[in-house]
C-alpha positions as MATLAB code, in Angstrom:
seq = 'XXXXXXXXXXXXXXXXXXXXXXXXXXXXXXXXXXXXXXXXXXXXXXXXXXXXXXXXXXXXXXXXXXXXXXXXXXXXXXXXXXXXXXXXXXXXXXXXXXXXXXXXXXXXXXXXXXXXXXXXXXXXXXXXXXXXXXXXXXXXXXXXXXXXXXXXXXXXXXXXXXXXXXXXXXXXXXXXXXXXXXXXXXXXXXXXXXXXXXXXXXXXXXXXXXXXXXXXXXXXXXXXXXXXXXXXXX';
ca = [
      88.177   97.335  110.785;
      85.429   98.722  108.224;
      83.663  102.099  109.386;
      80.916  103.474  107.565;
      79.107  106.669  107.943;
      76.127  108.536  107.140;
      76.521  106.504  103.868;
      74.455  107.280  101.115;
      73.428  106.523   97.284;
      70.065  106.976   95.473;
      69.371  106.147   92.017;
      66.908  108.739   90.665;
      64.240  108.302   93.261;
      65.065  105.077   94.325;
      67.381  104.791   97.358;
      69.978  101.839   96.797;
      71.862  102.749  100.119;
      71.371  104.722  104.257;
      73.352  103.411  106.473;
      73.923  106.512  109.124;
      76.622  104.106  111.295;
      78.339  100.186  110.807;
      81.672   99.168  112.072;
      82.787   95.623  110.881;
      85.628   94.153  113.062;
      88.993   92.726  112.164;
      88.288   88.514  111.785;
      84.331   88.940  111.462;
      82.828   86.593  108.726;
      79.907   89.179  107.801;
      76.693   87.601  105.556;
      74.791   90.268  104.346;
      71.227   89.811  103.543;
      67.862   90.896  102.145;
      66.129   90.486   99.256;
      66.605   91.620   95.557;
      67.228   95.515   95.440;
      67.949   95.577   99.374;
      71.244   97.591   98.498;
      73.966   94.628   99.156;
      75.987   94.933   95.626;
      75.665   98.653   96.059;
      77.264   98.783   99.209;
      79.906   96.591   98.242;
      81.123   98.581   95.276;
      81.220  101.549   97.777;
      83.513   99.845   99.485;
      85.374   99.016   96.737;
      85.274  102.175   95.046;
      83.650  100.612   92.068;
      80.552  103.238   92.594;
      80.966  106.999   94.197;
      78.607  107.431   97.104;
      76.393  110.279   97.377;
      77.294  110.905  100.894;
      79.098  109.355  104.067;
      82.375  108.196  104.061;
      83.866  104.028  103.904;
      86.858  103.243  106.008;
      89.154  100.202  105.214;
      91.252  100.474  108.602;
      91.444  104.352  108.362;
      91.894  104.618  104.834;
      88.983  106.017  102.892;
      89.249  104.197   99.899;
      88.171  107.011   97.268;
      91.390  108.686   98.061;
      94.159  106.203   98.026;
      95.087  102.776   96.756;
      96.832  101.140   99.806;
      93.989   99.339  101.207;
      94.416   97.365   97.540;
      97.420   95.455   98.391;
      95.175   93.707  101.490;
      91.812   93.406   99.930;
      90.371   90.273   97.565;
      86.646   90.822   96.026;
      85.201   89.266   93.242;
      81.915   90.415   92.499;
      80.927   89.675   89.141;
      82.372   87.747   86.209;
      83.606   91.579   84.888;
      86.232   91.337   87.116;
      87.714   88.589   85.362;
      90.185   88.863   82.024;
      88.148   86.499   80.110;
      90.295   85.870   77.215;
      92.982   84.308   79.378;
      93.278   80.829   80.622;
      92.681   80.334   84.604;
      96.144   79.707   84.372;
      96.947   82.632   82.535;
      95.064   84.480   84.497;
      96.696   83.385   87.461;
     100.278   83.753   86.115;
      99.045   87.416   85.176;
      98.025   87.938   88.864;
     101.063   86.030   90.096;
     103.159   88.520   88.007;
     101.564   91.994   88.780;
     102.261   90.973   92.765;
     105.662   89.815   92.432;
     105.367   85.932   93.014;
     107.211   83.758   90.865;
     105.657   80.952   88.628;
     106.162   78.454   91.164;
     104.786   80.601   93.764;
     101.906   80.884   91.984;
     101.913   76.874   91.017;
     101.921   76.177   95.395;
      99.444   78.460   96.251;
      96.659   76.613   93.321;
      97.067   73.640   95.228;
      95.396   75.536   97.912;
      92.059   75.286   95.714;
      92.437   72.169   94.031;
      89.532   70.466   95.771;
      87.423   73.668   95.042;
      88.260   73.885   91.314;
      87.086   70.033   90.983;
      89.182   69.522   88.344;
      87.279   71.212   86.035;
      89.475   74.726   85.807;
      92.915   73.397   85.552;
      94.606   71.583   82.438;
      90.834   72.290   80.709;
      92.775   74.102   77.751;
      89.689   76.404   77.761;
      89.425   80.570   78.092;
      87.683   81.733   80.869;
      85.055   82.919   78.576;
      84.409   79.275   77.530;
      84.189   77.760   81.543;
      80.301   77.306   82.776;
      78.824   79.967   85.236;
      79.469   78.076   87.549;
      83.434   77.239   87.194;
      83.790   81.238   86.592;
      82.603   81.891   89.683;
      85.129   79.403   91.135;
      87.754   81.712   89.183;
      86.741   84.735   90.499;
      86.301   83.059   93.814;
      89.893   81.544   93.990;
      91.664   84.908   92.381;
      89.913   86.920   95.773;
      91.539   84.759   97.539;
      94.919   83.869   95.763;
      97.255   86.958   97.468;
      95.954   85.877  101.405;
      94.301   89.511  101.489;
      92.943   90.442  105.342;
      89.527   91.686  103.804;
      87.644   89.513  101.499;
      84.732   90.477   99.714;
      82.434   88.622   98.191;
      79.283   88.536   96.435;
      76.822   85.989   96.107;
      79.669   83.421   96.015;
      77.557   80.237   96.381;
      75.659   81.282   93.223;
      76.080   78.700   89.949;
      78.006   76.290   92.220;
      76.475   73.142   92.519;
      75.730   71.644   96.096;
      78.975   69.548   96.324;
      81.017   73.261   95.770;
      78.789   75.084   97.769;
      79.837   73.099  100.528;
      83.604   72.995  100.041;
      83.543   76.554   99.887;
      81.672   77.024  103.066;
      84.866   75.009  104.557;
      87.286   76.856  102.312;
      86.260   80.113  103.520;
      85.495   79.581  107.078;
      89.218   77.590  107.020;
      90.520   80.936  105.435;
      89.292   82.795  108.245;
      90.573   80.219  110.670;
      94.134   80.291  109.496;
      94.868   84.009  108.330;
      91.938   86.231  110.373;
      90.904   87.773  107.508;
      87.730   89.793  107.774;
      85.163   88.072  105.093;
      81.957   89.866  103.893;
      79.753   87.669  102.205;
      76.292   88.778  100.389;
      73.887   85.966   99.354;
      70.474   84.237   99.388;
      70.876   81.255  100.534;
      70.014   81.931  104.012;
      71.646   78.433  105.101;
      75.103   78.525  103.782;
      75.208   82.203  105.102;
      73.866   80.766  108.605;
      76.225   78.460  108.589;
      79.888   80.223  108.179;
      78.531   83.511  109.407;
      79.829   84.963  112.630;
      77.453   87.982  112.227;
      74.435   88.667  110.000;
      73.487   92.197  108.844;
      70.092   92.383  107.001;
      69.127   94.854  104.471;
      66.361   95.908  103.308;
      65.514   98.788  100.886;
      69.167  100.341  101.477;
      68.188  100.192  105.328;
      70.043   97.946  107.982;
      66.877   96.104  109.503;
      69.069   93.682  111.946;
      72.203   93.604  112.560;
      73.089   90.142  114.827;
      75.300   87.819  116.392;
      75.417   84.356  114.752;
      77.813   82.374  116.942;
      76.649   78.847  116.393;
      73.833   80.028  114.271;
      71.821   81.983  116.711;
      70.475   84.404  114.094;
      68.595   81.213  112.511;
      65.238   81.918  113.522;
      65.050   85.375  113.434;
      66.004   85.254  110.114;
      63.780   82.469  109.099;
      60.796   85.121  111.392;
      62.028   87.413  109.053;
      61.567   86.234  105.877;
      59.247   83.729  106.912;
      60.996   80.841  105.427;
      63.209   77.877  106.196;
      66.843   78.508  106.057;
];
């Protein structure tokens, strides 16, 4: 479970995050939404301890992650292509992730099999640094290393960005199968409105650091208020 309170953060006068109360159960798939500067990457580097808040206090199942490192060992973001060691090969990197968490080469060689059909091909035996692969094949990187140690919180942000529409839709599967299979609590920012529909159990919408909505989306229920909201078609 995720608890937040009284959380804040302004930049100068600008204010990038208020969120007085949120709780985010175990096994929710949480989209986040809203559009550009609504506060989504700033409230996921709170709760990754990438960014200090102002005020409030994050919870990652009781531990306040500003003042220890256990909730580590159970959590998988990727949020930008920073978080990547771009002078590696993806299976370098991989090895080097495989190594720092105690799994042997072949341990690490299984569990890529996992996201064959999501790398396409097109990561894998490529003899290329990471710094070399397209946007879009970083993001599958980034995408596959959040998910590589089975952590029970996943955090991601906008994943379906640089992936063309064939990817975008295996990792709507791969994601909502991860779920499926391990419970993992997923928290998803992103605008695309439809893929976030779609594998969403629960939509919270943000707008100017302010939660607007915050819904149910079993079967997609949240469709058309969202598409009310931002007067648009998912």
């Amino acid at each position: 479970m995720i608890k937040i309170e009284n959380l804040k953060k302004s930049f100068g006068t600008t204010i990038a995050c208020n969120i007085p109360e949120l709780t985010i159960n175990n096994r929710d798939i949480l989209g986040l939404v809203g559009n550009n500067g609504a506060g989504k990457t700033t409230l996921f580097r709170m709760l990754l301890d990438l960014l200090k808040p102002d005020e409030g206090t994050v919870a990652l199942d009781g531990i306040n992650p500003a003042e220890s490192e256990e909730w580590k060992a159970t959590t998988g973001s990727y949020i930008d292509e920073g978080f990547l060691i771009d002078f590696l090969t993806p299976e370098e990197y991989f090895a080097f992730i495989g190594k720092i968490t105690n799994m042997t080469q072949a341990q690490v060689d299984e569990r890529l099999k996992d996201f064959e059909r999501l790398a396409g091909g097109e990561i894998f035996g490529q003899k290329k640094l990471i710094r070399n692969l397209s946007a879009g094949n970083k993001q599958k990187v980034g995408i596959i290393s959040a998910l590589f140690n089975r952590p029970k919180l996943v955090i991601l942000d906008e994943p379906f960005n640089f992936l063309d529409p064939s990817s975008q839709n295996i990792l709507k599967h791969v994601l909502t199968d991860y779920n499926h299979k391990t419970g993992a609590t997923i928290l998803i920012s992103s605008h695309n409105l439809q893929h976030t529909i779609d594998i969403s159990t629960r939509i919270t919408l943000l707008e100017k650091g302010q939660i607007i909505k915050d819904m149910p989306n079993e079967d997609g229920s949240a469709r058309a208020e969202l598409e009310n909201y931002f007067e648009t078609e998912a």
